[in-house]
Amino acid sequence: MSGTEAGAERRPHPSRRDAHAPAPRRALAPLALAAALAAAPALAQTTITVQHPLPVASHYGAGATALKEAFEAATGGRYRVNIQRNDNEREVIESVQIGTVDCYIGSTGPVGNFVPETRVFDVPFLFRDYAHARGVLDSDIGQGVLNRFQARGLVGVVWMENGFRHLTNSRREVHTPADVRGLKVRTMENQVHMRAFQTLGALPTPMAFSELVPALQQGTVDGQENPIPVIVANNLNQVQRYLTLTGHVYSPGILICNPDVLRRMSAADRTAFDAAARAGRDANRAKVTADENSGIEALRARGMQVTTSVDTAAFQTALAQAFQVYERELDGALLRRIRDWRPAS
Ligand code: EAX
């Protein structure tokens, strides 16, 4: 029945009350509050979207969350960081470049296709250990490569971390380079990594991370290579039986943003963002360290057969031809500077 219910007492609707009659006192409070709020300067809030490819409990999730908390606190809520998962790293970087996504946290796997200078960090057996990798990336060497992003329509804000990559497969134990021969190995869309596996006699099959698990389930590829944190966070033990701790290459992580997003920040907010990015890096690296310490036992407990005794020298010898190409095609002098880097005493 439209209008008022039949029989209901008809009372003038408050809005129809005589506009000139004094409103009762209690009605003033909401009106006064509304007037006060209308007069207060609106709390303009800007949202920054950060996309990364892994679960929230991962090392990237840890980094993104720490960045979010630090930046929102430092700006008093004027900025909000919206974290989203997208496991196609190349697509996310393309979206950051055209401005449909503000920032990316992820590996440098596909980054060499946008900023070729980063490929120097993708060379197998380049870094001795985590301290060496983190020290180089945080030094003028790492900053020098970050500075190359601007010319490609991106901003490399800070290096983060994915970790040392290890080989998994579903066919056999791997102890020596000969065991890798003939394996169809998924690699990232990374020319440096593909050449390495080709040189070992494997069949490198580049694809985005988003396609990896289906490819392993369907047997399109026999194996893949990733750091322990990635293997653990994605339960790759469910589709891979053998893990060999090759540690064949260090995989940097990185925070990349669209230049306009940062350009629109005040100097103070940009300083706060850079500090929050470093807080994100530190949380990300701490999570990698934690996962490295607990992840191998966790993967054994989940049924993976783990080979720890790896003839690293044999792998380095087997890659000699690839190393010659890297010296020629990449910045050979920079490679030597990286190998020779030592922490300040
Ligand atoms: O960045 O694609 C990969 O194997 C990466 O290591 C993964 O997306 C985490």
XYZ file of C-alpha atoms and ligand atoms in Angstrom:
354
model
C 0.000 0.000 0.000
C 1.602 3.247 -0.961
C 1.827 6.159 1.365
C 1.070 5.781 5.032
C -0.384 2.613 6.469
C -4.261 2.693 6.704
C -5.316 3.809 10.207
C -1.898 5.159 11.153
C -2.158 8.509 12.932
C -1.202 11.130 10.485
C 1.448 13.399 12.049
C 3.293 16.066 10.103
C 6.581 14.618 8.845
C 9.417 16.395 10.678
C 10.650 17.752 7.375
C 7.253 19.278 6.813
C 7.212 20.964 10.143
C 6.742 24.744 9.901
C 10.189 25.837 8.729
C 9.970 28.865 11.009
C 8.946 27.118 14.226
C 11.944 26.789 16.670
C 13.255 23.177 16.509
C 13.357 21.406 19.896
C 16.881 21.663 21.532
C 17.691 17.908 21.160
C 17.373 18.207 17.379
C 20.153 20.824 17.300
C 22.963 18.386 18.245
C 22.994 16.356 14.985
C 22.596 19.508 12.938
C 25.456 21.202 14.797
C 27.665 18.152 14.325
C 26.857 18.024 10.625
C 27.679 21.725 10.305
C 30.965 21.263 12.184
C 32.002 18.345 10.018
C 31.119 20.223 6.864
C 33.329 23.101 7.952
C 36.287 20.867 8.925
C 38.915 20.493 6.187
C 38.179 17.174 4.503
C 40.833 14.543 5.322
C 41.959 14.043 1.744
C 43.154 10.437 1.484
C 45.232 9.089 -1.395
C 45.354 5.349 -2.032
C 48.471 3.696 -3.414
C 48.041 0.186 -4.819
C 50.941 -2.235 -4.427
C 50.741 -5.594 -6.234
C 52.942 -8.618 -5.508
C 52.714 -12.269 -6.685
C 52.656 -14.302 -3.470
C 50.400 -15.078 -0.460
C 50.111 -12.444 2.254
C 52.150 -14.691 4.611
C 55.076 -14.659 2.155
C 58.296 -12.630 2.217
C 56.757 -10.147 -0.232
C 53.611 -9.945 1.874
C 55.787 -9.155 4.898
C 57.514 -6.390 2.982
C 54.315 -4.902 1.595
C 52.620 -4.937 4.998
C 55.570 -3.247 6.715
C 55.653 -0.564 4.004
C 51.893 -0.033 4.370
C 52.010 0.328 8.155
C 55.002 2.665 8.130
C 53.722 4.950 5.362
C 50.150 5.200 6.691
C 51.476 6.026 10.169
C 53.996 8.575 8.883
C 51.332 10.443 6.858
C 48.669 10.278 9.599
C 46.375 8.365 7.300
C 46.553 10.843 4.430
C 47.878 7.908 2.415
C 46.412 4.421 2.395
C 48.348 1.502 0.875
C 46.146 -1.081 -0.819
C 47.975 -4.433 -1.146
C 46.826 -6.811 -3.891
C 48.117 -10.173 -5.136
C 48.875 -10.644 -8.836
C 51.115 -13.587 -9.757
C 52.005 -12.424 -13.257
C 55.034 -10.275 -12.485
C 55.648 -9.109 -16.053
C 52.046 -7.952 -16.403
C 52.231 -6.021 -13.135
C 55.418 -4.245 -14.211
C 53.747 -3.346 -17.532
C 50.777 -1.967 -15.557
C 53.095 0.115 -13.356
C 54.802 1.450 -16.483
C 51.479 2.634 -18.002
C 50.154 3.796 -14.639
C 47.204 1.464 -14.070
C 49.003 -0.004 -11.030
C 50.997 2.259 -8.720
C 53.737 -0.063 -7.400
C 55.163 -3.594 -7.764
C 56.950 -5.764 -5.272
C 58.416 -8.923 -6.749
C 61.457 -10.578 -8.247
C 63.734 -9.082 -10.886
C 62.925 -12.147 -13.026
C 61.136 -10.281 -15.857
C 62.613 -6.859 -14.990
C 65.543 -7.308 -17.388
C 63.019 -7.051 -20.237
C 62.224 -3.496 -19.085
C 65.565 -2.374 -17.621
C 68.337 -4.502 -19.204
C 70.936 -3.187 -16.754
C 69.381 -5.329 -13.987
C 70.399 -8.551 -15.785
C 73.875 -8.283 -14.317
C 72.390 -9.399 -10.970
C 70.835 -12.498 -12.570
C 74.152 -14.179 -13.358
C 74.482 -17.618 -11.725
C 76.915 -18.030 -8.813
C 77.646 -14.273 -8.818
C 76.893 -13.682 -5.135
C 78.757 -15.627 -2.436
C 75.957 -15.460 0.157
C 73.124 -13.277 1.461
C 75.482 -10.778 3.108
C 77.299 -10.286 -0.202
C 74.059 -9.854 -2.158
C 72.441 -7.482 0.309
C 75.668 -5.488 0.695
C 76.085 -4.989 -3.066
C 72.425 -4.087 -3.639
C 72.474 -1.555 -0.787
C 75.753 -0.021 -2.020
C 76.431 2.504 -4.782
C 76.469 -0.450 -7.173
C 72.826 -1.244 -6.423
C 71.831 2.418 -6.436
C 73.536 2.867 -9.782
C 71.296 0.205 -11.312
C 68.176 1.649 -9.638
C 69.032 4.967 -11.291
C 68.592 3.298 -14.712
C 64.857 2.780 -14.173
C 63.883 6.427 -14.706
C 64.823 6.324 -18.403
C 62.415 3.377 -18.813
C 59.408 5.153 -17.320
C 59.752 3.433 -13.937
C 61.232 4.234 -10.533
C 63.324 1.564 -8.828
C 62.662 2.616 -5.243
C 64.511 -0.023 -3.199
C 65.983 -3.498 -3.604
C 64.187 -6.202 -1.711
C 64.791 -9.957 -1.783
C 63.478 -13.185 -3.235
C 66.416 -15.399 -2.243
C 68.876 -17.962 -3.591
C 67.141 -20.185 -6.100
C 67.155 -23.990 -5.883
C 66.085 -26.645 -8.355
C 63.042 -28.900 -7.916
C 61.741 -31.585 -10.263
C 59.380 -34.530 -10.382
C 61.626 -37.041 -12.181
C 64.861 -37.738 -10.284
C 67.397 -36.744 -7.693
C 69.849 -34.144 -8.977
C 73.428 -34.133 -7.652
C 75.535 -33.109 -10.661
C 75.076 -31.095 -13.870
C 74.647 -34.354 -15.779
C 71.481 -35.021 -13.757
C 69.973 -31.781 -15.120
C 70.471 -32.808 -18.735
C 67.176 -33.362 -20.539
C 64.948 -31.945 -17.786
C 62.230 -29.546 -18.983
C 62.759 -26.740 -16.477
C 60.415 -23.784 -16.118
C 62.379 -20.588 -15.818
C 61.278 -17.017 -15.327
C 61.063 -14.901 -18.481
C 64.725 -14.144 -17.973
C 67.325 -14.469 -20.743
C 70.235 -14.894 -18.324
C 68.614 -17.810 -16.505
C 67.420 -19.431 -19.751
C 70.943 -19.425 -21.172
C 72.282 -21.054 -18.010
C 69.837 -23.973 -18.152
C 70.363 -24.343 -21.888
C 74.120 -24.567 -21.286
C 73.496 -27.325 -18.699
C 71.599 -29.310 -21.346
C 68.163 -28.738 -19.802
C 65.179 -27.502 -21.804
C 64.410 -24.049 -20.314
C 60.703 -23.183 -20.616
C 60.006 -19.525 -19.682
C 56.606 -18.685 -18.245
C 54.983 -16.383 -15.703
C 54.675 -17.668 -12.150
C 50.889 -17.724 -12.598
C 51.278 -20.580 -15.120
C 53.786 -22.622 -13.105
C 51.641 -24.907 -10.954
C 49.298 -25.969 -13.808
C 52.373 -26.675 -15.966
C 53.875 -28.858 -13.224
C 50.541 -30.617 -12.612
C 50.082 -31.374 -16.314
C 53.716 -32.422 -16.791
C 54.319 -29.676 -19.348
C 57.552 -29.153 -17.437
C 59.465 -31.534 -15.159
C 60.851 -28.950 -12.795
C 61.338 -25.367 -11.802
C 63.685 -23.303 -9.702
C 62.819 -20.898 -6.916
C 63.987 -19.774 -3.482
C 62.883 -21.756 -0.427
C 60.428 -19.020 0.659
C 58.581 -19.287 -2.678
C 58.545 -23.105 -2.649
C 57.193 -23.096 0.924
C 54.663 -20.269 0.488
C 53.137 -21.930 -2.596
C 53.296 -25.562 -1.388
C 55.232 -26.577 -4.489
C 55.941 -29.812 -2.610
C 52.467 -30.858 -3.752
C 53.642 -30.931 -7.381
C 57.384 -31.555 -7.024
C 59.134 -34.547 -5.388
C 62.823 -33.686 -5.522
C 64.542 -30.553 -4.176
C 68.254 -29.969 -4.798
C 69.899 -27.104 -2.942
C 71.791 -25.823 -5.973
C 71.659 -22.161 -4.876
C 72.594 -21.555 -8.501
C 71.547 -17.899 -8.601
C 70.524 -15.126 -6.221
C 67.119 -13.635 -7.048
C 66.778 -9.987 -5.969
C 63.404 -8.569 -5.081
C 62.490 -4.970 -5.841
C 59.939 -2.236 -5.205
C 59.123 -0.437 -8.469
C 56.675 2.482 -8.705
C 55.127 4.610 -11.416
C 56.980 7.962 -11.582
C 53.800 10.069 -11.447
C 52.706 8.422 -8.185
C 55.909 9.590 -6.519
C 56.002 12.934 -8.338
C 52.620 13.845 -6.834
C 53.989 13.412 -3.301
C 55.277 16.364 -1.319
C 58.999 16.234 -0.503
C 58.157 15.237 3.064
C 55.780 12.476 1.970
C 58.326 11.148 -0.528
C 60.925 11.044 2.253
C 58.405 9.144 4.384
C 57.669 6.775 1.494
C 61.356 6.004 0.961
C 61.767 5.320 4.688
C 58.693 3.054 4.608
C 60.164 1.265 1.566
C 63.337 0.550 3.551
C 61.201 -0.741 6.434
C 59.473 -3.004 3.906
C 62.840 -4.231 2.619
C 64.024 -5.061 6.129
C 60.834 -6.988 6.942
C 61.014 -8.813 3.606
C 64.634 -9.861 4.163
C 63.900 -10.944 7.749
C 61.152 -13.205 6.422
C 63.493 -14.713 3.818
C 66.024 -15.458 6.558
C 63.312 -17.058 8.699
C 61.980 -19.124 5.787
C 65.498 -20.213 4.831
C 66.063 -21.442 8.399
C 62.818 -23.383 8.709
C 61.745 -24.047 5.129
C 63.921 -27.031 4.237
C 62.762 -29.066 7.237
C 59.184 -28.018 6.495
C 59.509 -29.263 2.905
C 61.039 -32.565 4.103
C 58.112 -32.936 6.510
C 55.760 -32.364 3.578
C 57.387 -35.267 1.728
C 60.037 -33.698 -0.501
C 63.302 -35.591 -0.989
C 65.997 -32.966 -0.337
C 69.508 -33.255 -1.805
C 71.880 -31.054 0.159
C 75.219 -32.370 -1.175
C 75.606 -30.509 -4.487
C 78.843 -30.358 -6.505
C 78.729 -26.567 -6.943
C 82.161 -26.450 -8.594
C 80.935 -28.905 -11.223
C 77.928 -26.660 -11.941
C 80.190 -23.612 -12.259
C 82.508 -25.504 -14.628
C 79.545 -26.696 -16.683
C 78.394 -23.068 -17.026
C 81.773 -21.775 -18.286
C 80.465 -21.146 -21.808
C 77.502 -19.161 -20.462
C 79.813 -17.098 -18.257
C 81.842 -16.123 -21.339
C 78.681 -14.857 -23.011
C 77.654 -12.931 -19.890
C 81.068 -11.209 -19.742
C 80.601 -10.167 -23.377
C 76.926 -9.255 -23.404
C 76.557 -7.732 -19.930
C 78.744 -5.165 -18.154
C 81.888 -7.225 -17.554
C 83.552 -4.514 -15.448
C 80.474 -4.297 -13.228
C 80.430 -8.073 -12.832
C 84.021 -7.909 -11.593
C 83.164 -5.029 -9.203
C 80.323 -7.130 -7.782
C 82.486 -10.235 -7.361
C 85.222 -8.173 -5.686
C 82.845 -6.270 -3.369
C 83.612 -6.686 0.309
C 81.875 -5.068 3.280
C 83.683 -2.042 4.697
C 85.903 -3.341 7.466
O 58.874 -13.595 -7.255
O 58.432 -16.294 -11.034
C 59.196 -16.715 -10.124
O 59.738 -17.834 -10.131
C 59.459 -15.780 -8.955
O 60.527 -16.270 -8.190
C 58.204 -15.734 -8.090
O 57.210 -15.145 -8.852
C 58.438 -14.866 -6.843
